[in-house]
């Protein structure tokens, strides 16, 4: 057996086990960590397929950015499990219904023969000088340049929308204007008042 | 060099075939990297205390060994024999996982660093992206440490730290984009090779503002003074690792120093010509400094940046948290975005002597 196939089995094992653990784990932080392990295993499998750009992007975006925000939210969550359990059975019928549909779809799609090795073929091996990122960039910036730009504009709109949502109630937020604070002069904050000193008799 | 090693091992043990040999070679390469790193890290703590000591008119460590040179080892043994205390009601698995998650990425990024011409562990085609991806994984150590400690101050420190790291990763990412645009490659080896030809060809001249932004970003990313609000003692005791003691704490400490050395190395690779001699192409000096090995120049430049860490730490008071955030989002981010456009125009229209 080649070493890369041993690696394949190791990473697939981690992939499957961690995704199962992610679903079954009751602790939200642990579930998020198992999801991160799943992403890492998926990235490693992609690396074995010589898709190094996709693998690194998966880690950079999902592990490095999305999951960090997840962890941020989890830290704010109430870790009391009893409330979670009380809600669990209420959604059970709906959950079973949805999962049956999803399983049926997956079975139908996977059995349709579209994903057989005969259909897709074994990906060809490239030599060390083959650059994955150049190949993707050539496709992205020539053939698919308009969809790519459209996606970029969509993301920009999403960013602006998110920012405007936060800034809706501007009047209520108290924030410091730092340049104002730094440039403040003594005369802005202090008023020199001339007060006559009282005589010793009056103050008694 | 590696190939001859593989062949000699193969001669000794005939059944030692290609696949297994590769694995062993990778392990040997890894160890050959980690041991010097640990020594460098240990003596960096010594250098830091000495340098800051002299800047503050003190002597610094001078008790253990001649000139205090054995101080790092004394620290290591002290750490090793300390009791590991677990806070009550903390999640022990996550509590112990956190330092590992901080330490592993700090070591893993070193895999793609080119130490000289053809002298590296892995020549990844996407090595700059790899550096950013693995660098962003280091956040989890801090997040988990704060969450698993079940204590107020670590949580506050972790929240601060995550927000800072995410924000400044953005800025550093944009800075790296400008470097990538000039070098037209995301491979660190190519970026360094493109800077060949003396001190005037290095990217610190065309990208001078970006270099400054990168270095300030590096200070924030590594939690160094004046941006060390993550462990701001005057505000939140000791930040994310208040509850850690013994070796788990040592792992955090080592991760921080590995990251510091790595950021210094990255600054050299991106802006200061990596392993290239500053005198390349200068008539007389080039000949005089011919004998100096590439590795020396790389480490020399890196040491300067390490010194800069100490210098800055001894010179500036700590920033307030909201000031650091403002610096990132309102000053650096617009600046870097404008510079991306400037660099794009300059490279496209071939303006200026460097493009």
CSV table of C-alpha atoms in Angstrom, one decimal, chain B residues 144-353:
chain,number,residue,atom,x,y,z
B,144,UNK,CA,-10.8,27.8,24.2
B,145,UNK,CA,-8.5,28.8,27.0
B,146,UNK,CA,-10.8,31.6,27.9
B,147,UNK,CA,-13.9,29.5,27.6
B,148,UNK,CA,-12.7,26.3,29.3
B,149,UNK,CA,-11.2,28.1,32.3
B,150,UNK,CA,-14.6,28.9,33.7
B,151,UNK,CA,-13.4,32.2,35.0
B,152,UNK,CA,-14.1,35.8,34.3
B,153,UNK,CA,-10.8,37.3,33.4
B,154,UNK,CA,-9.7,34.6,30.9
B,155,UNK,CA,-13.1,35.0,29.2
B,156,UNK,CA,-12.7,38.8,28.9
B,157,UNK,CA,-9.1,38.3,27.7
B,158,UNK,CA,-10.2,35.8,25.1
B,159,UNK,CA,-13.0,38.0,23.8
B,160,UNK,CA,-10.6,40.9,23.4
B,161,UNK,CA,-8.0,38.7,21.8
B,162,UNK,CA,-10.3,37.1,19.3
B,163,UNK,CA,-11.7,40.4,18.1
B,164,UNK,CA,-8.2,41.8,17.8
B,165,UNK,CA,-6.8,38.8,16.0
B,166,UNK,CA,-9.7,38.7,13.5
B,167,UNK,CA,-9.5,42.4,12.8
B,168,UNK,CA,-5.7,42.5,12.3
B,169,UNK,CA,-5.7,39.3,10.2
B,170,UNK,CA,-7.7,41.3,7.7
B,171,UNK,CA,-5.1,44.1,7.6
B,172,UNK,CA,-2.2,41.7,7.3
B,173,UNK,CA,-4.1,39.8,4.6
B,174,UNK,CA,-4.4,43.0,2.6
B,175,UNK,CA,-0.7,43.8,3.1
B,176,UNK,CA,0.2,40.3,1.9
B,177,UNK,CA,-2.0,40.9,-1.2
B,178,UNK,CA,0.1,44.0,-2.2
B,179,UNK,CA,3.2,41.9,-1.9
B,180,UNK,CA,1.7,39.1,-3.9
B,181,UNK,CA,0.7,41.6,-6.6
B,182,UNK,CA,4.2,42.9,-7.0
B,183,UNK,CA,5.8,39.4,-6.8
B,184,UNK,CA,3.0,37.9,-8.9
B,185,UNK,CA,3.2,34.7,-6.9
B,186,UNK,CA,1.9,33.3,-3.6
B,187,UNK,CA,4.9,31.2,-3.1
B,188,UNK,CA,7.3,32.5,-0.5
B,189,UNK,CA,10.3,31.1,-2.4
B,190,UNK,CA,9.3,33.1,-5.5
B,191,UNK,CA,8.6,36.2,-3.4
B,192,UNK,CA,12.1,36.1,-2.0
B,193,UNK,CA,13.7,35.3,-5.4
B,194,UNK,CA,12.0,38.3,-7.0
B,195,UNK,CA,13.7,40.5,-4.4
B,196,UNK,CA,17.2,39.4,-5.5
B,197,UNK,CA,19.8,42.2,-6.2
B,198,UNK,CA,20.7,44.3,-3.2
B,199,UNK,CA,19.0,46.4,-0.6
B,200,UNK,CA,17.4,48.7,-3.2
B,201,UNK,CA,15.4,45.8,-4.8
B,202,UNK,CA,13.7,44.7,-1.7
B,203,UNK,CA,10.0,45.4,-1.3
B,204,UNK,CA,10.4,47.7,1.7
B,205,UNK,CA,11.0,50.6,-0.7
B,206,UNK,CA,7.9,50.4,-3.0
B,207,UNK,CA,5.8,49.1,-0.1
B,208,UNK,CA,7.1,51.3,2.7
B,209,UNK,CA,3.7,52.2,4.2
B,210,UNK,CA,2.6,48.6,3.9
B,211,UNK,CA,5.7,47.5,5.8
B,212,UNK,CA,4.9,49.8,8.7
B,213,UNK,CA,1.3,48.5,8.7
B,214,UNK,CA,2.5,44.9,8.6
B,215,UNK,CA,4.9,45.4,11.5
B,216,UNK,CA,2.2,47.1,13.7
B,217,UNK,CA,-0.2,44.3,12.7
B,218,UNK,CA,2.5,41.7,13.7
B,219,UNK,CA,2.8,43.4,17.1
B,220,UNK,CA,-1.0,43.0,17.6
B,221,UNK,CA,-1.1,39.5,16.3
B,222,UNK,CA,1.6,38.3,18.7
B,223,UNK,CA,0.1,40.2,21.6
B,224,UNK,CA,3.2,42.3,22.2
B,225,UNK,CA,3.5,45.6,23.9
B,226,UNK,CA,2.2,48.3,23.3
B,227,UNK,CA,-0.8,46.2,22.0
B,228,UNK,CA,-0.8,43.5,24.7
B,229,UNK,CA,-4.3,44.2,26.0
B,230,UNK,CA,-5.0,40.5,25.8
B,231,UNK,CA,-3.0,40.0,29.0
B,232,UNK,CA,-3.3,43.6,30.2
B,233,UNK,CA,-2.2,43.1,33.8
B,234,UNK,CA,-3.6,46.4,35.0
B,235,UNK,CA,-7.0,45.5,33.7
B,236,UNK,CA,-7.7,41.8,33.5
B,237,UNK,CA,-5.0,40.2,35.7
B,238,UNK,CA,-3.3,38.0,33.1
B,239,UNK,CA,-5.7,37.5,30.3
B,240,UNK,CA,-6.5,34.1,28.8
B,241,UNK,CA,-3.9,32.2,30.8
B,242,UNK,CA,-4.7,33.3,34.3
B,243,UNK,CA,-5.8,29.8,35.3
B,244,UNK,CA,-2.9,28.0,33.6
B,245,UNK,CA,0.2,26.8,35.4
B,246,UNK,CA,3.2,24.6,34.7
B,247,UNK,CA,3.6,23.1,31.3
B,248,UNK,CA,0.2,24.1,29.8
B,249,UNK,CA,1.2,27.7,30.6
B,250,UNK,CA,4.7,27.1,29.1
B,251,UNK,CA,3.0,25.9,25.9
B,252,UNK,CA,1.1,29.2,25.6
B,253,UNK,CA,4.3,31.0,26.3
B,254,UNK,CA,6.3,29.1,23.7
B,255,UNK,CA,3.5,29.5,21.2
B,256,UNK,CA,3.6,33.3,21.7
B,257,UNK,CA,7.4,33.4,21.2
B,258,UNK,CA,7.3,31.1,18.2
B,259,UNK,CA,4.7,33.4,16.6
B,260,UNK,CA,6.9,36.4,17.4
B,261,UNK,CA,9.9,34.8,15.7
B,262,UNK,CA,7.7,33.8,12.8
B,263,UNK,CA,6.3,37.3,12.3
B,264,UNK,CA,9.9,38.7,12.3
B,265,UNK,CA,10.8,36.1,9.8
B,266,UNK,CA,7.8,36.9,7.6
B,267,UNK,CA,8.6,40.6,7.7
B,268,UNK,CA,12.1,39.7,6.4
B,269,UNK,CA,10.8,37.4,3.7
B,270,UNK,CA,8.2,39.8,2.5
B,271,UNK,CA,9.9,43.1,2.7
B,272,UNK,CA,13.6,42.6,3.3
B,273,UNK,CA,14.7,40.2,0.7
B,274,UNK,CA,14.8,37.0,2.8
B,275,UNK,CA,18.2,35.3,2.5
B,276,UNK,CA,19.6,37.8,0.0
B,277,UNK,CA,22.7,39.8,0.9
B,278,UNK,CA,22.0,43.6,1.1
B,279,UNK,CA,25.2,44.2,-0.9
B,280,UNK,CA,24.3,42.3,-4.0
B,281,UNK,CA,25.1,44.3,-7.2
B,282,UNK,CA,27.2,46.8,-5.3
B,283,UNK,CA,30.7,46.6,-6.9
B,284,UNK,CA,33.2,46.4,-4.0
B,285,UNK,CA,31.0,45.4,-1.0
B,286,UNK,CA,29.6,42.4,-2.9
B,287,UNK,CA,33.0,40.8,-3.2
B,288,UNK,CA,33.9,41.5,0.4
B,289,UNK,CA,30.8,39.9,1.8
B,290,UNK,CA,30.9,37.0,-0.6
B,291,UNK,CA,31.9,34.5,2.1
B,292,UNK,CA,28.9,35.2,4.3
B,293,UNK,CA,26.3,32.4,4.1
B,294,UNK,CA,22.7,33.1,3.0
B,295,UNK,CA,21.4,31.8,6.4
B,296,UNK,CA,23.4,34.4,8.2
B,297,UNK,CA,21.8,37.3,6.4
B,298,UNK,CA,18.3,35.8,7.0
B,299,UNK,CA,18.9,35.3,10.7
B,300,UNK,CA,20.7,38.7,11.0
B,301,UNK,CA,17.7,40.6,9.5
B,302,UNK,CA,15.4,38.5,11.7
B,303,UNK,CA,17.3,39.3,14.8
B,304,UNK,CA,17.0,43.0,14.1
B,305,UNK,CA,13.2,42.6,14.0
B,306,UNK,CA,13.3,40.6,17.2
B,307,UNK,CA,15.3,43.4,18.8
B,308,UNK,CA,12.6,45.8,17.5
B,309,UNK,CA,10.0,43.9,19.5
B,310,UNK,CA,12.0,44.6,22.7
B,311,UNK,CA,12.8,48.1,21.8
B,312,UNK,CA,9.1,48.9,21.2
B,313,UNK,CA,8.1,47.2,24.4
B,314,UNK,CA,10.5,49.2,26.4
B,315,UNK,CA,9.5,52.5,24.7
B,316,UNK,CA,5.7,52.8,24.5
B,317,UNK,CA,2.9,52.7,27.0
B,318,UNK,CA,0.0,50.3,26.4
B,319,UNK,CA,-2.7,51.3,24.0
B,320,UNK,CA,-6.4,51.4,25.1
B,321,UNK,CA,-8.5,48.7,23.5
B,322,UNK,CA,-10.8,50.9,21.5
B,323,UNK,CA,-7.8,52.8,20.2
B,324,UNK,CA,-6.3,49.7,18.8
B,325,UNK,CA,-9.6,48.7,17.1
B,326,UNK,CA,-10.0,52.2,15.7
B,327,UNK,CA,-6.4,52.1,14.4
B,328,UNK,CA,-7.3,48.9,12.6
B,329,UNK,CA,-10.7,49.6,11.1
B,330,UNK,CA,-10.6,53.3,10.5
B,331,UNK,CA,-6.9,53.9,9.6
B,332,UNK,CA,-5.1,50.8,8.5
B,333,UNK,CA,-7.9,49.1,6.5
B,334,UNK,CA,-8.7,52.2,4.3
B,335,UNK,CA,-5.0,52.8,3.9
B,336,UNK,CA,-4.3,49.2,2.8
B,337,UNK,CA,-7.3,49.2,0.4
B,338,UNK,CA,-6.1,52.4,-1.2
B,339,UNK,CA,-2.6,51.0,-1.5
B,340,UNK,CA,-3.9,47.8,-3.2
B,341,UNK,CA,-5.4,50.1,-5.9
B,342,UNK,CA,-2.2,52.1,-6.1
B,343,UNK,CA,0.0,49.0,-6.5
B,344,UNK,CA,-2.4,47.6,-9.0
B,345,UNK,CA,-2.2,50.7,-11.2
B,346,UNK,CA,1.6,50.9,-10.8
B,347,UNK,CA,2.1,47.3,-11.8
B,348,UNK,CA,-0.3,47.4,-14.6
B,349,UNK,CA,1.0,50.7,-16.1
B,350,UNK,CA,4.7,49.9,-15.2
B,351,UNK,CA,5.1,53.2,-13.3
B,352,UNK,CA,8.1,53.6,-11.1
B,353,UNK,CA,11.5,51.9,-11.2
